[in-house]
Amino acid sequence: MLSSSVLSQENLGAVDTQSKEMRSQSTGDAKPPTALAKLYLEDGTCLVGLSFGCHESVEGEVVFTTGMVGYTESLTDPSYQGQILTMTQPMVGNYGVPDRTKMDEFGLPAFFESKKIHAKALIVQDYSYHYSHWNAVSSLGDWLKEEGVAGLCNIDTRMLTKKIREKGALLGRIEVDLNATPPDFSQMTNPNRSHLVSEVSTKEVVVYGKGNPVKIIAVDCGMKYNIIRQLVRRGAELTVVPWDYPFAAELHKFDGLFLSNGPGDPTMCVATINELKKVINCSDDQVKPIFGICLGNQLMGLAAGGKAEKLPFGNRGQNQPVLNHQTGECYITPQNHGYHINCETLEPGWKILFTNANDGSNEGIAHETRPYFTAQFHPEASCGPSDTEFMFDTFLEACQQANKKITFPVRKPAPPMSSAKKILLLGSGGTSIGQAGEFDYSGGQAIKALKEEGKEVVLMNPNIASVQTNMDNKSHSKADHIYFLPVTPDFVEEVIKKEKPDGIVVSMGGQTALNCAIAMYEAGIFEKYNVQVLGTPIDVVIDTEDRQLFSDRLNEINEKIAESYAVDNLQDAIEAAKKIGYPLMIRSAFALGGLGSGICHNEEMLKDMGSKALSLSDQILVERSMKGWKEIEYEVVRDAHDNCITVCNMENFDPLGIHTGDSIVMAPSQTLSNQEYHMLRDTAIKVVRHLGIIGECNIQYALHPESLEYCIIEVNARLSRSSALASKATGYPLAFVAAKLVLGIPLTDVQNAVTKKTQACFEPSLDYIVTKIPRWDMTKFEGVSTQIGSAMKSVGEVMGIGRTMEESFQKAIRMVDPANKGFYPRYRFTKEQLLEELTVPTDRRIHAIAQALYEKALTVEEIHDMTKIDQWFLRRCESIVKTWDKMSQITLDAVSNDLLKEAKINGFSDVQISQAVKNEVSEDEVRIKRQSAGIIPKTKQIDTLAAEFPADTNYLYMTYHGIENDVDCANGGIIVLGSGAYRIGSSIEFDWCGVSAIRALRDMGYYATMVNYNPETVSTDYDECDRLYFEELSRERVLDIYEMDKSNGVVVSVGGQIPNGLSIPLDKAGVKILGTAASMIDNAEDRKKFSSALDEIGVQQPRWSELSSLGSALTFANNVGYPVLVRPSYVLSGAAMNVAWNDEQLRACLDEATEVSQEHPVVISDFIEGAAEIEMDAVAKDGDIIAAAIHEHIENAGVHSGDATLVLPPQALTAYQKQRVRDATKKIAKRLNITGPLNIQFVAKGTDVMCIECNVRASRSFPFVSKTMGVDFIEAATRAMVGADTSAMNLPGLDTRNRPANFVGVKAPMFSFTRLRGSDPVLGVEMASTGEVACYGSNKEEAFLKSLLSTGFQMPKKNILISVQEKFIDDATHCVYQLHELGYKIYATKKTAEALKKNDVPCEMVGYPTEKIHGIEGPNAVDMIKSKSICLVVNIPTHESTRLEDNYLMRRTAVDFGIPLLTNMNLVKCFTDAVHKYEMDAGKMIGLHPKTLFEHYASETDSDAWTDPAEYH
């Protein structure tokens, strides 16, 4: 193992300079196997697969191993003698096979466990005939042929594993003669009846390590070479003797006796057992230490009086948890045995040392007084984890100290379990880039775990849309008290004062909670109030967050990050850069999602990026760039008792240089060898133990692609985005387990939530692959760079599950955006653009790779040279293209069943196939042909253990790699379609709606199924539903599930636009849509149909016209006058919706709108300036409104509703306006015959109240409305859709007034402009926010201030910069004067300053940003912002603004340097009114009271109240 060190520039450059000849990859000429062969099993099963090894028939015992790496080591393990080995890992052969001729220092083959393959044959699901690894010299198939060993692929190995699990190991035969008669198993030799040990044992005495001081005699029963290496490297002279050697008579010549592993039935080794009996029963003065491994354990057990029993299917794999009875530790061990020792008959003086934590079988014994001990597992590993390697040290120490009793290192005792009874949990606040819904899932899991342990939970989280902030009775695991308040030290301290918790959990709320906790720790707040921080101590968190401390702690254990320097000012950064050289990386301390990080190619870039990074963080790390290295991540769990495991490892498709949140990520890793996988795993455990982390964390590595060199990038001592991904990828609930561990509970006492039988101290095995692909929405932002790098920009992510990379990968690409048909060129790049996309990655790089491969513009090698993406990944992409090419030559009728199956196995959708074949056909034609050929997907479970143990799990995915379903048909039930990837316009609020619908259905007794593919969500927690399909939201896949489960109906109205858009296609396919009819959904979504319907029922709307041509649009605009609004159909978050102020702008708007709405009409309408915007969220049943809530926007119309600040109940609307809204709502619901949720938007000006939009689905504001009104609108909608009664819900109807009466809720948007460099942080009709928060107060101003602070807004302390358009000067004068009265110093740009002074408002003039360029002296707006002399920037432009660049520079600089920014006049008014009312002196909180939502409810008078004391409806 090579420990990392400070890496030299020469090594760093090796990736680029090493010649192609040195790289060990298959070429484009490699061909997939084609020869067929059959696998017969003794139970009568016959499976047909493809032969990829030696094409000869073979017989043996069929067994399985669940290891995810290490096929070369396993195949050469003598313990597999006579067996046909099935690997549950779905893709085998990825990293090829190393050099067979290379020897180690002992003359042993360096990379193998013996001189030959011992397994009779290898069975895998998918054989990777393309391989890629620096240490490989050939493919796996070539090696098997070279050794005369059979290989069989395209077998449903999960089905085979389950069969072996249920029936025990089976005799089998691989038959290459397809016409041969089935074998007669009664005549077949059972290898267990053969003396397998005699076949593999050495025939002569061999000495290794001649001259070493400790003399050991080793009985070779099939000894693995790594045992020899482990002993000799530790100083043993190892004399290896045959299995039947008379060693008892010679033991006096040696310091100790070692008994090796080996195959078969231990009772056959009579000679060895007899020799052992002599040895263990010798006189005290002749005692020598004895250590037995695997078969050696069984032989010792037999000699000591135990009985050998055959296990049903054996324990084979790399993740078996073993309990040490001496120390209480739990080890993760590699194993390979079919027998174990029944210890009931052991002679006196012997004791059980180890027990398997899964099945309770014996894993080792020890003598009570003599130094004899054994392990059934493999401490030497290879393959597998090396956690128990120390046992060789224990053995050799005993050999050097006569009669020393065997003792293992004693662990430091665990601290006492926490006595905390009341626990404060900090949430993450609103969703943003880098911190999204994964913390809703994590926090919810934590609450569930804490409540299970009987704790009282206080939650602080202003994220109104989160499921964890629910308080209704459908939420079975809910916090006892919930505060919708900013997660800031001031407010947290107020809650601590009030609630008096004795413990706090800070690891479940992302960087928001962590940074808040660090500030409070440093201020002594926790100590002051005697609040115990549960889990990882804060000083450990600081060690991981502070880059210099982190480096220092790693140096203590000789683990290094790349050469780096932590600095706190720009000059020191420049000096550090001179030592390191360019290019280099900068990283911010205490930051999330790579905020403030990036690669700098020169000093100018360093100055620009460094100054911005230092404005957001007190410290940055200047670090050598390792761009082009592999990026690997491990999720690690550790308890207070020092049990430590890795739950999931992940590999980035993209090499280092792209933030992992913006990378395509696959789990498990696909290109790491056993050596690399376990080297990094061992390092992860070593680092986490050294740091002292308790709970869950992740560790990220840079791994050199041509060697074993690695560097640790960072450790996140908290739950992260990748924790949620790992939880969903493996089925292991990391947050739930971590929450138990922070209380001091040991891992071994936590149950495996999936199997319900085994415990949580284990490492999951995956028999599938998951692909995570980010979702970006950069097209929504003007001026933003689409390049992706070390700072995260994605707004969401998806996870595709399949049994091969191709299947998983193509699923995930489609999940990102329904417009993606799969791995196919979506965009058309010129050759120059193509090369640029590949060299400088953007959000479209995967489409560029597709174009290069489909058009044969570049070879795999050329793409690799430009991107540094491993060739293995690119070859798998190429295989997708090859399948397309085959189909593109022929018509659908000519496509054979084999080719059709190949396409489905490679992840092609029916739509893709329909477009691939000649004479393009419909999706249904492909479906009919496929189903008639019996090509239908199979449903498989995610069970954490690769089918090794039975699992009662409802966590499912579909695949074409299989011949049986893991579950039976559901026979009915209701399917709820989730919201898919988080994107701008569809975020956590729609997940809340989906979860509410599922919970309501289950509450009513319905069997409820969720279909969704977002790993960050609560809806994809398998505990939430009766069945979870982690699958595509496509017509094809929903039909597959609907047909398989014989479902009773589908809910499309709670998941946002994606499921809503499926209503018509599903309806046409015969699916029963619950709620509003699909045709009526279409009438609302289709702009022309909806506008016509409003005219028909007499509901006022702005003047409108369908866009039929550019000429007609220009005529309409000239008739009604500018501005006009362009509105496409069937879009979310105002996509391509634009206001045009002149002919030129209108032309540009129309081009964009027709591009996003090609199949549906685009409407142009009059845009009403200065109008108030009003929303109605409602629920209808059969066209009648049964629940209604009116809320208002603080901003005027023109700001998208998702970006607006909402107030409920409305404070500024007149009774007349509200009645007009109610009347229109009633008419629209009746006209569309709505059953279910609806959201209608209105604009009001003067006496006009005009409808502008109706969404016949849930909206973003449903969680806010439900929690504020005290009743779940989605539950009401779900009940309406299934025809259930809602009369007992006390719903607010159209006639309800003044609900609530004594408090106000304000919902504020969260923006991520800081991360989107170059984007203009100004709002319009297309949505830009990434999340939302909401808070409550006794009035609008209190609620508004709390909400604003919850978004991360920092209260200004001194100086405020004002720059507003002339039309707003009057309004601005009043606001600015209020600020002046509060003691703020006002700075203003020229025209604004002149106007303010004219109105007698004191201010100081500053120069426009561009004036500095022209040499004008004096204070400049941008300089003052950069120097942080300004604490708040108010910049309010209009379409009439002429200083466009100046305005942009002020806004952008404010965002880049972390200065609060307000760009809307109504918001400024609300802010200044609120600040004035609460006399916010120097940013201090005065009169903003911390109250739970129930305390606000309780403020209602008895006559007003509508809630139960502890339930919000």
Coordinates of C-alpha atoms in Angstrom, one line a residue, residues 893-1219:
D893 CA -40.0 -5.3 -38.8
A894 CA -36.5 -6.4 -39.6
V895 CA -35.3 -5.8 -36.0
S896 CA -34.7 -9.3 -34.5
N897 CA -35.8 -10.2 -31.0
D898 CA -32.2 -10.5 -30.0
L899 CA -31.4 -7.0 -31.2
L900 CA -34.5 -5.6 -29.6
K901 CA -33.5 -7.2 -26.3
E902 CA -29.9 -5.9 -26.7
A903 CA -31.4 -2.4 -27.1
K904 CA -33.5 -2.7 -24.0
I905 CA -30.6 -4.1 -22.0
N906 CA -28.5 -1.2 -23.2
G907 CA -31.0 1.2 -21.8
F908 CA -32.9 2.3 -24.9
S909 CA -36.4 3.5 -24.4
D910 CA -39.2 2.6 -26.8
V911 CA -39.2 6.2 -28.1
Q912 CA -35.5 5.9 -28.8
I913 CA -35.9 2.7 -30.7
S914 CA -38.8 4.2 -32.7
Q915 CA -36.5 7.0 -33.8
A916 CA -33.5 4.8 -34.4
V917 CA -35.0 2.4 -37.0
K918 CA -35.4 3.2 -40.6
N919 CA -38.8 4.7 -41.5
E920 CA -39.5 6.1 -38.1
V921 CA -42.4 4.4 -36.3
S922 CA -44.4 5.2 -33.2
E923 CA -43.5 4.4 -29.6
D924 CA -46.6 2.1 -29.4
E925 CA -45.5 0.1 -32.4
V926 CA -42.2 -0.7 -30.6
R927 CA -44.1 -1.5 -27.4
I928 CA -46.4 -3.9 -29.2
K929 CA -43.5 -5.7 -30.9
R930 CA -41.5 -5.9 -27.7
Q931 CA -44.3 -7.2 -25.6
S932 CA -45.3 -9.8 -28.2
A933 CA -41.7 -11.1 -28.1
G934 CA -41.9 -11.4 -24.3
I935 CA -39.4 -8.6 -23.8
I936 CA -40.7 -7.0 -20.7
P937 CA -38.8 -5.4 -17.7
K938 CA -38.4 -7.4 -14.5
T939 CA -38.8 -5.8 -11.1
K940 CA -35.8 -6.2 -8.7
Q941 CA -35.3 -5.2 -5.1
I942 CA -32.7 -3.1 -3.5
D943 CA -31.8 -5.1 -0.4
T944 CA -28.3 -3.9 0.7
L945 CA -27.0 -7.4 0.6
A946 CA -27.1 -8.5 -3.1
A947 CA -29.8 -11.2 -2.3
E948 CA -27.5 -13.0 0.2
F949 CA -30.2 -12.7 2.9
P950 CA -34.0 -12.5 2.4
A951 CA -35.2 -8.9 2.5
D952 CA -38.8 -7.7 3.1
T953 CA -38.2 -4.6 1.1
N954 CA -40.5 -2.5 -1.1
Y955 CA -37.6 -0.6 -2.6
L956 CA -37.7 -1.5 -6.3
Y957 CA -36.4 -0.8 -9.8
M958 CA -36.9 -2.3 -13.2
T959 CA -34.4 -3.9 -15.5
Y960 CA -34.2 -5.9 -18.7
H961 CA -31.3 -7.9 -17.2
G962 CA -33.3 -10.6 -15.6
I963 CA -35.7 -13.5 -16.1
E964 CA -37.8 -13.2 -12.9
N965 CA -39.4 -10.6 -10.7
D966 CA -38.3 -10.2 -7.1
V967 CA -41.9 -9.3 -6.1
D968 CA -45.4 -10.3 -7.0
C969 CA -48.0 -8.2 -8.7
A970 CA -49.5 -5.7 -6.3
N971 CA -53.0 -6.4 -7.6
G972 CA -54.3 -2.9 -7.3
G973 CA -53.5 0.2 -5.4
I974 CA -52.9 3.8 -6.5
I975 CA -49.7 5.1 -8.1
V976 CA -48.6 8.6 -7.2
L977 CA -46.1 10.2 -9.7
G978 CA -43.4 12.2 -8.0
S979 CA -41.8 15.4 -9.2
G980 CA -38.5 14.2 -10.6
A981 CA -35.3 16.2 -10.4
Y982 CA -35.2 19.4 -8.5
R983 CA -35.1 22.3 -10.9
I984 CA -36.0 25.9 -10.8
G985 CA -39.7 25.9 -10.5
S986 CA -40.0 22.4 -9.1
S987 CA -38.3 21.8 -5.9
I988 CA -38.9 20.4 -2.4
E989 CA -42.5 21.8 -2.3
F990 CA -43.7 19.3 -4.8
D991 CA -42.0 16.5 -2.9
W992 CA -44.0 17.6 0.1
C993 CA -47.1 17.4 -2.0
G994 CA -46.2 13.9 -3.1
V995 CA -45.5 12.7 0.4
S996 CA -48.7 14.2 1.7
A997 CA -50.7 12.4 -1.0
I998 CA -49.0 9.0 -0.3
R999 CA -49.6 9.5 3.5
A1000 CA -53.2 10.4 2.9
L1001 CA -53.8 7.3 0.7
R1002 CA -52.2 5.0 3.2
D1003 CA -54.2 6.7 6.0
M1004 CA -57.4 5.8 4.1
G1005 CA -56.3 2.2 3.7
Y1006 CA -55.2 2.4 0.1
Y1007 CA -52.1 0.5 -1.2
A1008 CA -49.9 3.4 -2.3
T1009 CA -47.0 3.3 -4.8
M1010 CA -44.6 6.1 -5.4
V1011 CA -42.7 6.5 -8.7
N1012 CA -39.8 9.0 -8.5
Y1013 CA -36.1 9.1 -9.2
N1014 CA -34.8 12.0 -7.1
P1015 CA -32.3 10.7 -4.5
E1016 CA -32.6 13.9 -2.4
T1017 CA -36.2 13.5 -1.4
V1018 CA -38.4 12.1 1.3
S1019 CA -40.8 10.7 -1.3
T1020 CA -38.0 8.2 -2.3
D1021 CA -37.7 6.9 1.2
Y1022 CA -39.1 3.4 1.1
D1023 CA -40.7 3.8 4.5
E1024 CA -43.1 6.4 3.1
C1025 CA -45.1 4.1 0.7
D1026 CA -46.2 0.5 0.2
R1027 CA -44.0 0.3 -3.0
L1028 CA -41.3 2.6 -4.2
Y1029 CA -40.3 2.3 -7.8
F1030 CA -37.0 4.3 -8.2
E1031 CA -37.8 4.8 -11.9
E1032 CA -38.4 7.1 -14.8
L1033 CA -41.4 9.3 -15.0
S1034 CA -42.1 8.4 -18.6
R1035 CA -45.2 7.1 -20.4
E1036 CA -43.4 3.8 -21.1
R1037 CA -42.3 3.1 -17.5
V1038 CA -45.5 4.3 -15.8
L1039 CA -47.4 1.9 -18.2
D1040 CA -45.0 -0.9 -17.3
I1041 CA -45.7 -0.4 -13.6
Y1042 CA -49.4 0.2 -14.0
E1043 CA -49.8 -3.0 -16.1
M1044 CA -47.6 -5.2 -13.8
D1045 CA -49.2 -4.1 -10.6
K1046 CA -52.8 -3.9 -12.1
S1047 CA -53.1 -0.6 -10.5
N1048 CA -56.5 1.1 -9.9
G1049 CA -55.4 4.6 -10.9
V1050 CA -52.6 7.2 -11.1
V1051 CA -52.3 10.6 -9.4
V1052 CA -50.6 13.1 -11.7
S1053 CA -51.5 16.4 -10.0
V1054 CA -49.2 16.5 -7.0
G1055 CA -45.7 16.3 -8.6
G1056 CA -45.6 19.5 -10.7
Q1057 CA -45.2 19.8 -14.4
I1058 CA -43.6 16.5 -15.4
P1059 CA -46.4 14.2 -14.2
N1060 CA -49.0 16.8 -15.3
G1061 CA -47.6 16.6 -18.8
L1062 CA -48.0 12.8 -18.8
S1063 CA -51.8 13.1 -18.2
I1064 CA -52.8 13.1 -21.9
P1065 CA -50.3 10.3 -23.1
L1066 CA -51.3 8.1 -20.2
D1067 CA -55.0 8.8 -20.6
K1068 CA -54.7 7.9 -24.3
A1069 CA -53.0 4.6 -23.3
G1070 CA -55.9 3.7 -21.2
V1071 CA -54.6 4.6 -17.8
K1072 CA -57.1 5.7 -15.2
I1073 CA -56.1 9.3 -14.2
L1074 CA -57.5 10.1 -10.8
G1075 CA -58.9 13.6 -10.3
T1076 CA -59.4 16.1 -13.0
A1077 CA -59.8 14.6 -16.5
A1078 CA -56.8 14.7 -18.7
S1079 CA -58.7 16.7 -21.3
M1080 CA -59.5 19.4 -18.8
I1081 CA -55.8 19.5 -17.7
D1082 CA -55.0 20.1 -21.3
N1083 CA -57.6 22.9 -21.5
A1084 CA -55.8 24.7 -18.6
E1085 CA -52.2 24.0 -19.9
D1086 CA -52.9 24.9 -23.5
R1087 CA -52.8 28.7 -23.5
K1088 CA -55.2 29.2 -26.4
K1089 CA -57.8 26.7 -25.0
F1090 CA -57.6 28.3 -21.6
S1091 CA -57.9 31.9 -22.8
S1092 CA -60.9 30.9 -24.9
A1093 CA -62.5 29.2 -21.9
L1094 CA -62.1 32.3 -19.8
D1095 CA -63.8 34.4 -22.5
E1096 CA -66.6 31.8 -22.7
I1097 CA -67.4 31.9 -18.9
G1098 CA -66.9 35.7 -18.6
V1099 CA -63.8 35.8 -16.5
Q1100 CA -61.8 38.9 -17.1
Q1101 CA -58.3 38.4 -18.5
P1102 CA -55.7 40.7 -20.2
R1103 CA -56.2 41.1 -24.0
W1104 CA -54.6 38.1 -25.8
S1105 CA -54.0 36.5 -29.1
E1106 CA -52.7 33.2 -30.3
L1107 CA -49.3 33.6 -32.0
S1108 CA -49.8 32.5 -35.6
S1109 CA -47.0 34.5 -37.2
L1110 CA -44.4 37.1 -36.4
G1111 CA -46.5 39.7 -38.3
S1112 CA -49.7 39.0 -36.3
A1113 CA -47.7 39.3 -33.0
L1114 CA -46.3 42.7 -34.0
T1115 CA -49.7 43.9 -35.1
F1116 CA -51.2 42.8 -31.8
A1117 CA -48.5 44.5 -29.8
N1118 CA -48.9 47.7 -31.7
N1119 CA -52.7 47.6 -31.2
V1120 CA -52.6 47.0 -27.4
G1121 CA -49.4 48.9 -26.9
Y1122 CA -46.2 47.7 -25.3
P1123 CA -45.3 46.0 -23.0
V1124 CA -46.7 42.6 -24.0
L1125 CA -46.2 39.2 -22.4
V1126 CA -45.2 36.1 -24.4
R1127 CA -46.5 32.8 -22.8
P1128 CA -45.7 29.3 -24.1
S1129 CA -47.9 26.3 -23.1
Y1130 CA -47.0 23.3 -21.0
V1131 CA -44.0 24.9 -19.2
L1132 CA -42.9 25.2 -15.6
S1133 CA -41.5 28.2 -13.8
G1134 CA -42.3 30.6 -16.6
A1135 CA -39.8 28.9 -19.0
A1136 CA -39.3 31.2 -22.0
M1137 CA -42.0 33.5 -20.7
N1138 CA -40.9 37.1 -21.4
V1139 CA -42.0 40.7 -21.3
A1140 CA -41.3 42.6 -24.6
W1141 CA -41.0 46.4 -24.6
N1142 CA -40.5 46.9 -28.3
D1143 CA -40.5 45.1 -31.6
E1144 CA -36.9 43.9 -31.4
Q1145 CA -37.4 42.3 -28.0
L1146 CA -40.7 40.7 -29.2
R1147 CA -38.9 39.0 -32.1
A1148 CA -36.3 37.5 -29.7
C1149 CA -39.0 36.4 -27.2
L1150 CA -40.9 34.6 -29.9
D1151 CA -37.9 32.6 -31.1
E1152 CA -37.3 31.4 -27.5
A1153 CA -40.9 30.6 -26.8
T1154 CA -41.5 28.6 -30.0
E1155 CA -38.3 26.6 -29.2
V1156 CA -39.6 25.4 -25.8
S1157 CA -43.2 24.9 -26.8
Q1158 CA -42.9 23.4 -30.3
E1159 CA -46.0 21.1 -29.9
H1160 CA -48.3 23.6 -28.2
P1161 CA -49.6 27.1 -28.8
V1162 CA -47.8 30.3 -27.8
V1163 CA -50.0 33.1 -26.7
I1164 CA -49.2 36.9 -26.6
S1165 CA -51.1 39.1 -24.1
D1166 CA -51.2 42.6 -22.8
F1167 CA -48.8 43.1 -19.8
I1168 CA -50.4 45.2 -17.1
E1169 CA -47.8 47.5 -15.5
G1170 CA -48.0 48.3 -11.8
A1171 CA -50.6 45.6 -11.1
A1172 CA -50.8 43.7 -7.8
E1173 CA -50.5 39.9 -8.2
I1174 CA -52.9 37.6 -6.3
E1175 CA -52.9 33.9 -6.0
M1176 CA -55.6 31.4 -5.2
D1177 CA -54.6 27.9 -4.0
A1178 CA -57.7 25.7 -3.8
V1179 CA -59.1 22.2 -3.9
A1180 CA -62.2 21.2 -5.9
K1181 CA -64.4 18.2 -6.1
D1182 CA -66.5 17.6 -9.2
G1183 CA -66.1 21.3 -10.1
D1184 CA -67.0 22.7 -6.7
I1185 CA -64.4 24.4 -4.5
I1186 CA -64.0 22.7 -1.1
A1187 CA -60.9 24.5 0.1
A1188 CA -59.5 27.9 -0.7
A1189 CA -56.8 30.3 0.3
I1190 CA -56.1 33.7 -1.2
H1191 CA -52.6 35.2 -0.8
E1192 CA -50.9 38.2 -2.2
H1193 CA -47.5 39.1 -3.6
I1194 CA -45.5 41.9 -2.1
E1195 CA -43.9 42.5 -5.5
N1196 CA -46.1 43.8 -8.3
A1197 CA -46.9 41.6 -11.3
G1198 CA -43.9 41.1 -13.5
V1199 CA -42.0 39.0 -10.9
H1200 CA -42.7 35.3 -11.3
S1201 CA -44.9 33.9 -8.6
G1202 CA -42.1 31.5 -7.5
D1203 CA -39.8 34.5 -7.0
A1204 CA -42.3 36.6 -5.2
T1205 CA -42.7 37.2 -1.5
L1206 CA -46.1 35.8 -0.5
V1207 CA -48.3 37.1 2.4
L1208 CA -51.1 35.1 4.0
P1209 CA -53.6 36.3 5.0
P1210 CA -53.4 39.1 2.4
Q1211 CA -52.8 42.5 4.1
A1212 CA -53.3 44.9 1.2
L1213 CA -56.2 43.5 -0.9
T1214 CA -59.6 45.1 -0.7
A1215 CA -62.7 43.1 0.0
Y1216 CA -63.8 43.8 -3.6
Q1217 CA -60.7 42.3 -5.1
K1218 CA -60.9 39.2 -2.9
Q1219 CA -64.5 38.7 -3.9

